[in-house]
Coordinates of N, CA and C in Angstrom, one line a residue:
M19 N 80.8 107.4 58.9 CA 79.8 106.4 58.9 C 79.8 105.3 60.4
G20 N 78.3 105.9 60.5 CA 78.1 105.0 62.3 C 78.2 103.7 61.8
P21 N 78.2 103.1 63.2 CA 78.3 101.4 62.8 C 77.5 101.0 62.4
V22 N 78.6 99.6 61.8 CA 77.5 98.5 61.7 C 77.3 96.9 61.8
G23 N 75.6 97.1 61.8 CA 75.6 96.2 63.1 C 75.9 94.8 61.8
V24 N 76.0 93.7 62.9 CA 75.5 92.2 62.5 C 74.4 91.6 63.5
L25 N 73.3 91.3 63.0 CA 72.2 90.4 64.0 C 73.4 89.2 63.9
A26 N 73.2 89.2 65.9 CA 73.6 87.7 65.9 C 73.6 87.2 66.7
L27 N 72.2 86.8 65.9 CA 71.3 85.6 66.8 C 71.4 84.0 66.9
Q28 N 72.0 84.3 65.1 CA 72.2 82.5 64.8 C 73.0 82.5 63.6
G29 N 73.1 81.5 63.0 CA 73.9 81.8 61.5 C 75.4 82.5 61.5
G30 N 75.9 82.8 60.0 CA 77.1 83.2 59.8 C 77.5 84.6 60.0
V31 N 77.5 84.8 61.7 CA 77.3 86.2 62.3 C 79.1 86.5 62.6
R32 N 79.6 85.9 62.7 CA 81.5 85.8 62.9 C 82.4 85.9 61.6
E33 N 81.5 85.0 60.4 CA 82.3 85.6 58.9 C 82.1 87.1 58.5
H34 N 80.8 87.4 58.9 CA 80.3 89.2 58.7 C 81.1 90.0 59.3
I35 N 81.8 89.5 60.5 CA 81.5 91.1 61.3 C 83.7 90.7 60.9
E36 N 83.9 89.7 60.8 CA 85.3 89.5 60.1 C 85.9 90.3 58.4
M37 N 84.6 90.3 58.5 CA 84.3 90.8 56.7 C 84.5 92.5 56.9
L38 N 83.7 93.0 57.5 CA 83.4 94.4 58.0 C 84.9 95.2 58.5
R39 N 85.4 94.0 59.3 CA 85.8 95.0 60.5 C 87.5 95.5 59.5
R40 N 87.9 94.0 58.8 CA 89.1 93.9 57.8 C 89.0 94.4 57.2
I41 N 87.6 95.7 56.1 CA 87.8 97.0 55.1 C 87.2 98.1 55.8
G42 N 87.4 97.9 57.7 CA 87.7 99.1 58.4 C 86.2 99.7 59.0
A43 N 85.2 98.9 59.1 CA 84.1 99.2 59.4 C 84.3 98.8 60.9
D44 N 83.2 100.1 61.4 CA 83.1 100.0 63.0 C 82.2 99.4 63.0
V45 N 81.7 97.7 64.2 CA 80.6 97.2 63.7 C 80.6 96.4 65.2
R46 N 79.6 96.7 65.4 CA 78.2 96.6 66.4 C 77.3 95.5 66.6
E47 N 77.7 94.0 67.3 CA 76.4 93.0 67.3 C 75.7 93.1 68.0
V48 N 74.5 92.9 66.6 CA 72.4 93.6 67.6 C 72.0 92.2 68.0
R49 N 71.2 92.1 69.2 CA 70.8 91.2 69.4 C 69.5 91.6 70.5
L50 N 69.0 92.6 71.1 CA 68.6 93.5 71.0 C 68.2 95.0 70.6
P51 N 66.3 95.1 70.7 CA 66.3 96.7 70.1 C 67.4 97.7 70.3
G52 N 67.7 98.2 71.2 CA 68.7 98.8 72.0 C 70.2 99.0 71.0
D53 N 70.1 97.9 71.0 CA 71.6 97.7 69.6 C 71.8 98.5 68.7
L54 N 70.0 98.5 68.0 CA 69.9 99.1 66.9 C 70.7 100.9 66.7
R55 N 70.3 101.5 67.8 CA 70.5 102.8 68.2 C 71.2 103.2 67.5
G56 N 71.2 104.0 66.5 CA 72.5 104.7 65.9 C 73.4 103.9 64.7
L57 N 72.6 102.9 63.9 CA 73.3 101.9 63.3 C 73.6 102.8 61.7
S58 N 74.6 102.8 60.9 CA 74.1 103.5 59.8 C 74.1 102.2 59.0
R59 N 73.7 101.3 59.2 CA 73.6 99.6 58.2 C 74.4 99.0 59.2
L60 N 72.8 97.7 58.5 CA 72.5 96.2 59.4 C 73.4 95.4 58.7
V61 N 73.4 94.1 59.0 CA 73.5 93.2 57.9 C 72.6 91.9 59.0
L62 N 71.7 91.3 57.9 CA 71.2 90.1 58.4 C 72.1 88.8 57.7
P63 N 72.4 87.7 58.7 CA 73.5 86.5 58.2 C 72.3 85.4 57.4
G64 N 73.0 84.5 57.1 CA 72.4 83.4 56.5 C 72.9 82.5 58.4
G65 N 71.6 81.3 57.7 CA 71.8 80.4 58.6 C 70.2 80.0 58.5
E66 N 69.5 80.0 59.8 CA 67.9 78.9 59.1 C 66.6 79.9 59.3
S67 N 66.5 80.5 58.5 CA 65.2 81.1 58.4 C 64.1 81.3 58.7
T68 N 63.9 79.9 59.7 CA 62.8 79.7 60.7 C 63.0 80.0 61.9
A69 N 64.4 79.5 62.7 CA 64.8 80.1 64.3 C 64.9 81.3 64.1
L70 N 65.8 82.2 62.9 CA 65.5 83.3 62.4 C 64.9 83.9 63.7
I71 N 63.5 83.6 62.2 CA 62.6 85.0 63.2 C 61.7 84.6 64.0
R72 N 61.6 83.0 64.6 CA 61.0 83.5 66.0 C 62.3 83.6 67.0
L73 N 63.5 83.5 66.8 CA 64.4 84.6 68.2 C 63.8 86.0 67.6
L74 N 63.7 86.2 66.0 CA 63.3 88.0 66.5 C 62.3 88.1 67.1
D75 N 61.3 87.6 67.4 CA 60.4 87.4 67.6 C 60.4 86.9 69.0
I76 N 61.0 86.4 69.4 CA 61.3 86.2 71.4 C 61.6 87.0 71.6
W77 N 62.4 88.1 70.9 CA 63.4 89.0 71.2 C 63.4 90.0 71.2
G78 N 61.4 90.4 70.7 CA 61.2 92.2 70.5 C 61.9 92.4 69.4
M79 N 62.7 91.7 68.4 CA 62.9 93.4 67.1 C 62.6 93.2 65.9
I80 N 61.1 92.4 65.9 CA 60.4 92.9 64.5 C 60.2 93.5 64.1
G81 N 59.9 94.2 65.7 CA 58.8 95.9 65.2 C 59.9 96.9 65.0
P82 N 61.5 97.3 66.1 CA 62.4 97.8 66.0 C 63.1 97.5 64.6
L83 N 62.9 96.2 63.8 CA 64.1 96.5 62.5 C 63.1 96.6 61.8
K84 N 61.6 97.0 61.6 CA 61.1 97.6 60.6 C 61.2 98.8 60.9
D85 N 61.0 99.3 62.4 CA 61.0 101.0 62.4 C 62.8 101.5 61.6
L86 N 63.4 100.6 62.1 CA 65.4 101.2 61.4 C 64.9 101.0 59.9
V87 N 64.7 100.3 59.2 CA 63.8 100.0 57.9 C 63.4 101.1 56.8
G88 N 62.6 102.1 58.3 CA 61.7 102.7 57.4 C 62.2 104.0 58.0
D89 N 63.5 104.5 59.0 CA 64.1 105.3 58.8 C 64.8 105.6 58.1
G90 N 64.8 104.4 56.9 CA 65.9 104.4 56.0 C 67.5 104.2 55.9
V91 N 67.2 103.5 57.1 CA 69.0 102.4 57.4 C 69.1 101.5 56.4
P92 N 70.3 101.5 54.8 CA 70.4 100.7 54.5 C 70.2 98.9 55.4
V93 N 69.6 98.1 54.8 CA 69.7 96.8 55.8 C 69.9 95.4 54.4
W94 N 70.9 94.4 55.0 CA 71.4 93.5 53.7 C 71.1 92.3 54.5
G95 N 70.1 91.5 53.3 CA 69.8 90.2 53.9 C 70.7 89.1 53.0
T96 N 72.1 88.1 53.9 CA 72.3 87.0 53.3 C 71.9 85.7 53.1
C97 N 71.2 84.9 52.4 CA 70.7 83.9 52.2 C 69.1 83.7 52.7
A98 N 69.5 82.6 54.9 CA 68.4 83.1 55.3 C 67.8 84.8 55.6
G99 N 68.8 85.1 55.9 CA 68.2 86.8 55.9 C 67.7 87.4 54.8
A100 N 68.0 87.0 53.5 CA 67.1 87.5 52.4 C 66.3 87.0 52.4
V101 N 65.8 85.5 53.3 CA 64.6 85.5 53.3 C 63.4 85.8 54.3
L102 N 64.7 86.7 55.5 CA 63.8 86.8 56.1 C 63.3 88.3 55.3
L103 N 63.4 89.3 55.1 CA 63.6 90.7 54.2 C 62.5 90.6 53.2
S104 N 62.0 89.8 52.7 CA 61.2 89.4 51.6 C 60.1 89.2 52.1
A105 N 58.5 89.9 51.2 CA 58.0 90.5 51.4 C 56.8 89.0 51.3
E106 N 57.7 87.7 50.4 CA 56.6 86.6 50.5 C 57.8 84.7 50.4
V107 N 57.2 84.0 51.3 CA 58.4 83.4 51.2 C 57.9 81.7 51.0
A108 N 58.3 81.0 50.3 CA 58.1 79.7 49.0 C 58.4 79.3 48.9
E109 N 58.2 77.7 48.5 CA 59.1 76.9 48.0 C 58.7 76.2 47.1
R110 N 59.9 75.3 46.1 CA 58.4 74.7 44.7 C 58.1 73.5 44.8
D111 N 58.4 72.4 45.3 CA 58.1 71.4 46.0 C 57.2 71.6 47.2
H112 N 56.5 72.2 47.7 CA 55.7 72.4 49.0 C 55.2 73.8 49.6
E113 N 54.0 73.6 50.0 CA 53.9 75.0 50.3 C 54.3 75.2 51.7
V114 N 54.7 76.3 51.4 CA 54.8 76.7 53.3 C 54.4 77.9 54.2
D115 N 54.4 78.7 55.2 CA 53.4 79.0 55.6 C 54.6 80.0 57.0
Q116 N 55.8 80.6 56.3 CA 56.7 81.1 57.6 C 56.5 82.3 57.1
P117 N 56.7 83.1 58.1 CA 56.4 84.6 58.7 C 58.0 85.0 58.0
S118 N 57.5 86.8 57.3 CA 58.9 87.0 57.3 C 58.5 88.5 57.9
L119 N 59.6 89.0 57.7 CA 60.0 90.8 58.0 C 58.7 91.8 57.0
G120 N 58.8 90.9 55.6 CA 58.0 91.6 54.6 C 58.4 93.4 54.2
L121 N 60.2 93.4 54.2 CA 60.7 95.0 54.1 C 60.9 94.9 52.5
A122 N 61.1 93.9 51.7 CA 61.9 93.6 50.2 C 60.5 93.3 49.3
R123 N 60.2 94.2 48.3 CA 59.5 93.6 47.3 C 59.6 92.3 46.7
V124 N 59.9 90.9 47.0 CA 60.4 90.0 47.0 C 60.1 89.0 47.2
R125 N 60.0 87.3 46.0 CA 59.2 86.7 46.8 C 61.0 85.9 47.0
A126 N 60.9 84.6 48.3 CA 62.3 83.8 48.3 C 61.5 82.7 48.2
V127 N 62.1 82.4 47.0 CA 61.7 80.7 46.8 C 63.2 79.8 47.8
R128 N 63.1 79.1 49.3 CA 63.6 78.8 49.7 C 64.4 77.5 49.4
N129 N 65.7 77.2 49.5 CA 65.8 75.9 49.1 C 66.1 75.6 47.4
A130 N 66.0 76.8 46.7 CA 65.6 77.0 44.9 C 66.5 76.2 44.4
F131 N 68.4 76.0 44.9 CA 68.9 75.6 44.6 C 69.8 74.5 44.6
G132 N 69.0 74.2 45.6 CA 68.9 72.0 45.8 C 69.2 72.0 47.6
R133 N 69.3 71.7 48.0 CA 69.7 71.1 49.6 C 71.2 71.6 49.8
Q134 N 72.0 70.9 51.0 CA 73.3 71.3 51.5 C 74.4 70.3 50.5
V135 N 73.8 69.3 50.2 CA 74.2 68.6 49.8 C 75.5 69.1 47.6
H136 N 73.9 69.8 47.4 CA 73.9 70.6 45.9 C 74.4 71.8 46.7
S137 N 75.6 71.9 47.4 CA 75.8 73.7 47.3 C 76.8 73.7 45.8
F138 N 77.2 75.3 45.9 CA 78.2 74.9 44.6 C 79.3 76.4 44.8
Q139 N 80.1 76.7 44.2 CA 80.5 78.1 43.8 C 80.5 78.5 42.7
Q140 N 80.4 79.3 41.8 CA 79.9 80.0 40.6 C 80.3 81.1 40.4
D141 N 81.4 81.3 39.8 CA 81.4 83.0 39.3 C 80.7 83.7 38.9
L142 N 80.4 85.0 39.5 CA 79.2 86.1 38.8 C 79.5 86.9 38.4
D143 N 78.8 88.1 37.7 CA 78.6 88.9 37.5 C 77.9 90.1 37.8
I144 N 78.3 91.1 38.6 CA 77.6 91.6 40.0 C 77.5 92.9 39.0
A145 N 76.3 94.2 39.1 CA 76.4 95.1 38.6 C 77.8 95.6 39.6
G146 N 78.7 96.8 38.7 CA 79.1 97.7 39.8 C 80.4 97.4 39.6
L147 N 80.9 95.7 38.8 CA 81.9 95.0 39.9 C 82.9 95.5 39.1
G148 N 83.0 95.1 37.8 CA 84.1 95.0 36.5 C 84.3 93.8 36.1
R149 N 84.2 92.8 37.6 CA 85.7 91.7 37.2 C 84.5 90.3 37.7
P150 N 84.9 89.0 37.9 CA 83.9 88.1 38.3 C 84.1 87.6 39.8
F151 N 83.1 87.5 40.8 CA 82.8 87.9 42.3 C 82.2 86.3 42.3
P152 N 83.4 85.4 43.2 CA 83.2 83.8 43.3 C 82.0 83.3 44.7
G153 N 81.0 83.2 44.0 CA 79.9 83.3 44.5 C 79.5 81.9 45.2
V154 N 79.8 81.3 46.6 CA 79.2 80.6 47.1 C 77.3 80.3 47.8
F155 N 77.1 79.2 47.5 CA 75.4 79.2 47.2 C 74.9 77.4 48.3
I156 N 74.9 78.0 49.2 CA 74.3 77.3 49.9 C 73.1 76.7 50.2
R157 N 72.4 76.0 50.0 CA 70.9 75.9 50.4 C 70.0 77.2 50.1
A158 N 70.5 77.6 48.4 CA 70.4 78.6 48.4 C 68.7 79.2 48.3
P159 N 68.1 80.4 48.1 CA 67.2 80.7 47.6 C 67.1 81.4 46.5
L160 N 66.1 81.3 45.8 CA 66.2 82.3 44.4 C 64.7 83.7 44.5
L161 N 65.1 84.5 44.1 CA 64.7 85.4 44.7 C 64.6 86.3 43.3
E162 N 62.8 86.7 43.7 CA 62.2 87.2 42.4 C 61.2 88.4 42.3
P163 N 61.7 89.7 42.2 CA 61.1 90.2 42.2 C 59.6 90.6 41.4
L164 N 59.1 91.4 43.1 CA 57.3 91.2 43.0 C 57.3 92.5 42.4
S165 N 57.7 93.4 41.9 CA 57.6 94.9 41.5 C 59.0 95.1 40.7
S166 N 58.9 96.1 39.8 CA 59.4 97.1 38.4 C 60.6 97.4 39.5
G167 N 60.4 97.8 40.8 CA 61.2 98.9 41.0 C 61.9 98.0 41.8
V168 N 62.3 96.9 42.1 CA 63.2 96.2 42.5 C 64.5 96.0 41.1
E169 N 65.5 96.6 41.6 CA 66.8 96.5 40.8 C 67.9 95.2 41.1
V170 N 67.6 94.1 39.8 CA 68.6 93.2 40.3 C 69.5 92.9 39.9
L171 N 71.2 93.1 40.4 CA 72.0 93.5 40.3 C 72.7 92.0 39.8
C172 N 72.8 91.0 40.1 CA 73.1 89.4 39.3 C 72.4 88.6 39.5
S173 N 72.5 87.8 38.1 CA 71.3 86.6 37.9 C 72.3 85.7 37.4
L174 N 71.6 84.5 37.8 CA 72.1 82.9 36.8 C 71.0 83.2 36.6
K175 N 71.0 81.4 35.2 CA 70.0 81.3 34.4 C 68.8 80.4 34.9
E176 N 69.1 80.4 36.7 CA 68.0 80.4 36.7 C 66.6 81.7 37.4
G177 N 67.8 82.7 37.4 CA 66.6 84.0 38.0 C 67.7 84.7 38.9
P178 N 66.9 86.0 39.5 CA 67.8 86.7 40.0 C 68.8 86.6 41.6
V179 N 70.1 86.8 41.8 CA 70.7 86.6 43.4 C 71.0 87.1 43.7
L180 N 71.0 88.4 43.4 CA 71.6 89.4 44.2 C 70.4 91.3 43.6
L181 N 70.0 91.7 44.8 CA 69.3 92.6 43.7 C 68.8 94.0 45.4
R182 N 68.2 94.9 44.7 CA 68.3 95.8 46.0 C 66.8 96.2 45.4
D183 N 66.2 96.6 47.0 CA 64.7 97.2 46.9 C 65.0 98.1 47.8
G184 N 65.1 99.9 46.4 CA 65.3 100.9 47.4 C 67.0 100.5 48.4
R185 N 66.8 100.6 49.9 CA 68.0 100.6 50.8 C 67.7 99.2 51.2
V186 N 67.2 98.2 50.7 CA 67.7 97.0 51.6 C 67.4 95.9 50.2
W187 N 69.1 94.9 50.5 CA 70.0 94.6 49.6 C 69.4 93.3 50.2
L188 N 69.1 91.9 49.2 CA 69.5 90.6 49.3 C 70.2 90.3 49.0
S189 N 71.1 88.7 49.0 CA 71.8 88.0 48.1 C 71.4 86.5 48.6
S190 N 71.3 85.7 47.2 CA 71.5 83.7 47.4 C 72.5 84.2 48.6
F191 N 73.2 84.2 48.0 CA 75.1 83.5 48.1 C 75.3 84.3 49.6
H192 N 77.0 83.4 49.4 CA 77.5 83.9 51.3 C 78.3 84.5 50.8
P193 N 78.6 85.8 50.8 CA 79.7 86.7 49.9 C 80.5 86.8 51.3
E194 N 80.3 86.3 52.7 CA 81.1 86.4 53.6 C 82.1 84.9 54.1
L195 N 81.9 84.3 53.6 CA 82.6 82.9 53.0 C 83.8 82.8 52.2
T196 N 84.1 83.7 51.5 CA 85.0 83.7 50.5 C 85.9 84.7 50.8
A197 N 87.2 85.4 49.9 CA 88.4 85.9 50.9 C 88.0 87.2 49.7
D198 N 87.2 87.7 49.3 CA 86.3 88.9 48.3 C 85.5 89.5 48.9
D199 N 86.1 90.5 50.0 CA 85.0 91.9 50.8 C 84.2 92.4 49.7
A200 N 84.6 92.5 47.7 CA 83.8 93.7 47.0 C 82.5 93.8 47.1
V201 N 81.7 92.9 47.9 CA 80.2 92.6 48.0 C 80.1 93.8 49.0
H202 N 80.8 93.3 49.8 CA 80.7 94.2 51.5 C 80.6 95.7 51.3
R203 N 82.2 96.4 50.7 CA 82.0 97.5 50.3 C 80.9 98.0 49.5
L204 N 80.9 97.1 48.2 CA 79.5 97.5 47.7 C 78.1 98.4 48.1
F205 N 77.6 97.1 49.4 CA 76.9 97.7 50.2 C 77.3 98.7 50.9
L206 N 77.9 98.9 51.7 CA 79.0 100.3 52.9 C 78.9 101.8 52.0
E207 N 79.3 101.2 50.2 CA 79.4 102.2 49.8 C 78.1 102.6 49.0
S208 N 77.0 102.0 49.2 CA 76.0 102.4 48.1 C 76.1 103.8 49.1
R209 N 75.1 105.0 47.7 CA 73.9 105.8 48.5 C 72.7 105.7 49.1
D210 N 72.6 106.2 49.8 CA 71.1 106.7 50.3 C 70.2 106.8 50.0
E211 N 70.3 106.5 48.2 CA 68.8 106.7 47.7 C 67.7 106.4 48.3

Protein backbone atom coordinates (compact mmCIF):
# COMPACT_ATOMS: atom_id res chain seq x y z
CA MET A 1 0.00 0.00 0.00
CA GLY A 2 1.26 3.48 -0.88
CA PRO A 3 1.40 6.34 1.61
CA VAL A 4 -1.73 7.39 3.47
CA GLY A 5 -2.25 11.15 3.38
CA VAL A 6 -3.61 13.27 6.21
CA LEU A 7 -4.81 16.73 5.25
CA ALA A 8 -2.65 18.95 7.45
CA LEU A 9 -4.22 22.39 7.12
CA GLN A 10 -6.12 22.60 10.42
CA GLY A 11 -7.75 20.44 13.10
CA GLY A 12 -6.94 16.99 14.53
CA VAL A 13 -3.99 16.21 12.25
CA ARG A 14 -1.46 14.91 14.77
CA GLU A 15 -3.88 12.43 16.34
CA HIS A 16 -4.68 10.77 12.99
CA ILE A 17 -1.01 10.64 12.02
CA GLU A 18 0.00 9.02 15.31
CA MET A 19 -2.74 6.39 15.08
CA LEU A 20 -2.01 5.55 11.44
CA ARG A 21 1.73 5.21 12.15
CA ARG A 22 0.97 3.03 15.19
CA ILE A 23 -0.81 0.52 12.95
CA GLY A 24 2.02 0.50 10.43
CA ALA A 25 0.91 2.96 7.74
CA ASP A 26 3.39 5.11 5.83
CA VAL A 27 1.88 8.57 6.46
CA ARG A 28 2.33 11.78 4.50
CA GLU A 29 1.10 15.23 5.60
CA VAL A 30 -0.85 16.89 2.78
CA ARG A 31 -0.81 20.67 2.40
CA LEU A 32 -0.37 21.30 -1.33
CA PRO A 33 -1.71 19.62 -4.49
CA GLY A 34 1.64 17.93 -5.16
CA ASP A 35 1.38 16.13 -1.80
CA LEU A 36 -1.55 14.11 -3.18
CA ARG A 37 0.61 12.31 -5.75
CA GLY A 38 0.88 8.56 -5.17
CA LEU A 39 -1.42 8.38 -2.13
CA SER A 40 -3.27 5.12 -1.51
CA ARG A 41 -5.76 6.79 0.87
CA LEU A 42 -6.49 10.20 2.38
CA VAL A 43 -7.94 11.29 5.75
CA LEU A 44 -9.62 14.68 6.25
CA PRO A 45 -9.50 15.42 10.01
CA GLY A 46 -12.03 17.22 12.13
CA GLY A 47 -11.62 20.91 12.89
CA GLU A 48 -13.62 23.88 11.64
CA SER A 49 -15.34 23.04 8.34
CA THR A 50 -15.70 26.70 7.29
CA ALA A 51 -11.99 27.34 7.91
CA LEU A 52 -10.99 24.12 6.15
CA ILE A 53 -12.92 24.85 2.95
CA ARG A 54 -11.41 28.36 2.82
CA LEU A 55 -7.90 26.97 3.27
CA LEU A 56 -8.51 24.32 0.59
CA ASP A 57 -9.57 27.08 -1.78
CA ILE A 58 -6.61 29.35 -0.91
CA TRP A 59 -4.09 26.55 -1.46
CA GLY A 60 -5.66 25.36 -4.72
CA MET A 61 -6.60 21.98 -3.29
CA ILE A 62 -10.29 21.67 -4.23
CA GLY A 63 -9.86 20.52 -7.84
CA PRO A 64 -6.97 18.14 -7.09
CA LEU A 65 -8.91 16.59 -4.19
CA LYS A 66 -11.90 15.96 -6.44
CA ASP A 67 -9.57 14.46 -9.05
CA LEU A 68 -8.09 12.15 -6.39
CA VAL A 69 -11.52 10.75 -5.53
CA GLY A 70 -12.39 10.57 -9.23
CA ASP A 71 -9.27 8.45 -9.70
CA GLY A 72 -10.65 5.96 -7.13
CA VAL A 73 -8.52 6.78 -4.08
CA PRO A 74 -10.47 6.10 -0.83
CA VAL A 75 -11.02 9.22 1.29
CA TRP A 76 -12.32 9.41 4.87
CA GLY A 77 -13.60 12.56 6.57
CA THR A 78 -14.05 12.70 10.34
CA CYS A 79 -16.47 15.28 11.81
CA ALA A 80 -15.64 18.54 9.96
CA GLY A 81 -13.90 16.43 7.32
CA ALA A 82 -17.21 14.59 6.81
CA VAL A 83 -19.00 17.93 6.44
CA LEU A 84 -16.51 18.90 3.72
CA LEU A 85 -17.11 15.70 1.76
CA SER A 86 -20.92 15.89 1.89
CA ALA A 87 -23.06 17.01 -1.05
CA GLU A 88 -25.24 19.21 1.20
CA VAL A 89 -24.51 21.13 4.40
CA ALA A 90 -27.32 22.18 6.74
CA GLU A 91 -28.11 23.13 10.34
CA ARG A 92 -31.31 22.47 12.27
CA ASP A 93 -31.84 25.98 13.67
CA HIS A 94 -30.93 28.21 10.74
CA GLU A 95 -29.95 28.19 7.09
CA VAL A 96 -26.32 27.89 6.15
CA ASP A 97 -24.60 28.72 2.91
CA GLN A 98 -21.43 26.70 3.19
CA PRO A 99 -19.63 25.28 0.19
CA SER A 100 -18.40 21.69 0.33
CA LEU A 101 -16.51 19.29 -1.89
CA GLY A 102 -19.75 17.43 -2.71
CA LEU A 103 -18.06 14.04 -3.01
CA ALA A 104 -20.56 11.92 -1.03
CA ARG A 105 -24.32 11.67 -1.51
CA VAL A 106 -24.92 12.79 2.06
CA ARG A 107 -26.46 15.78 3.86
CA ALA A 108 -24.34 16.81 6.83
CA VAL A 109 -26.35 18.54 9.55
CA ARG A 110 -23.71 20.52 11.45
CA ASN A 111 -23.77 20.55 15.26
CA ALA A 112 -26.72 18.14 15.24
CA PHE A 113 -25.62 16.67 18.58
CA GLY A 114 -25.17 20.08 20.22
CA ARG A 115 -22.34 22.49 20.82
CA GLN A 116 -18.94 21.88 22.45
CA VAL A 117 -20.45 21.68 25.94
CA HIS A 118 -22.67 18.81 24.79
CA SER A 119 -19.71 16.60 23.79
CA PHE A 120 -20.09 12.98 24.83
CA GLN A 121 -18.73 9.47 24.44
CA GLN A 122 -20.91 6.49 23.60
CA ASP A 123 -20.21 2.88 22.69
CA LEU A 124 -21.04 2.26 19.03
CA ASP A 125 -22.11 -0.90 17.22
CA ILE A 126 -20.17 -0.64 13.95
CA ALA A 127 -20.76 -3.08 11.09
CA GLY A 128 -17.73 -5.32 10.67
CA LEU A 129 -16.24 -4.80 14.15
CA GLY A 130 -18.14 -7.31 16.29
CA ARG A 131 -17.52 -5.38 19.51
CA PRO A 132 -18.39 -1.92 20.86
CA PHE A 133 -16.27 1.04 19.74
CA PRO A 134 -15.87 4.14 21.95
CA GLY A 135 -17.32 6.96 19.84
CA VAL A 136 -16.22 10.48 20.83
CA PHE A 137 -18.67 13.16 19.65
CA ILE A 138 -17.65 16.86 19.65
CA ARG A 139 -19.95 19.31 17.84
CA ALA A 140 -20.79 16.32 15.70
CA PRO A 141 -22.75 16.42 12.46
CA LEU A 142 -25.57 14.03 11.69
CA LEU A 143 -24.97 12.32 8.34
CA GLU A 144 -28.14 11.76 6.31
CA PRO A 145 -27.83 9.60 3.16
CA LEU A 146 -29.28 11.16 0.01
CA SER A 147 -29.16 7.89 -1.93
CA SER A 148 -29.97 4.24 -1.26
CA GLY A 149 -26.48 3.51 -2.56
CA VAL A 150 -24.92 5.00 0.59
CA GLU A 151 -23.96 2.24 3.05
CA VAL A 152 -24.69 3.04 6.71
CA LEU A 153 -22.13 1.33 8.98
CA CYS A 154 -23.35 2.74 12.31
CA SER A 155 -26.32 4.70 13.60
CA LEU A 156 -27.51 6.18 16.86
CA LYS A 157 -31.16 6.85 17.60
CA GLU A 158 -30.71 10.31 16.00
CA GLY A 159 -29.48 8.80 12.72
CA PRO A 160 -26.33 7.64 10.87
CA VAL A 161 -22.89 8.51 12.27
CA LEU A 162 -20.63 6.32 10.09
CA LEU A 163 -21.24 5.59 6.44
CA ARG A 164 -19.60 5.18 3.09
CA ASP A 165 -20.54 6.20 -0.41
CA GLY A 166 -18.34 3.96 -2.50
CA ARG A 167 -14.79 4.87 -1.59
CA VAL A 168 -15.75 7.98 0.39
CA TRP A 169 -16.10 7.35 4.16
CA LEU A 170 -17.67 9.78 6.62
CA SER A 171 -17.84 9.66 10.42
CA SER A 172 -19.55 12.06 12.82
CA PHE A 173 -17.27 11.01 15.63
CA HIS A 174 -13.50 11.14 16.31
CA PRO A 175 -11.85 7.67 16.30
CA GLU A 176 -8.45 9.38 16.45
CA LEU A 177 -9.21 10.62 19.98
CA THR A 178 -9.48 7.11 21.44
CA ALA A 179 -6.89 4.39 22.09
CA ASP A 180 -8.86 2.08 19.78
CA ASP A 181 -7.49 1.86 16.22
CA ALA A 182 -10.29 -0.40 14.89
CA VAL A 183 -11.99 2.17 12.61
CA HIS A 184 -8.66 3.28 11.14
CA ARG A 185 -7.90 -0.38 10.41
CA LEU A 186 -11.34 -0.84 8.78
CA PHE A 187 -10.63 2.12 6.50
CA LEU A 188 -7.16 0.93 5.56
CA GLU A 189 -8.32 -2.65 4.98
CA SER A 190 -11.43 -1.74 3.00
CA ARG A 191 -11.60 -3.17 -0.46
CA ASP A 192 -11.34 -0.77 -3.35
CA GLU A 193 -14.72 -1.57 -4.89
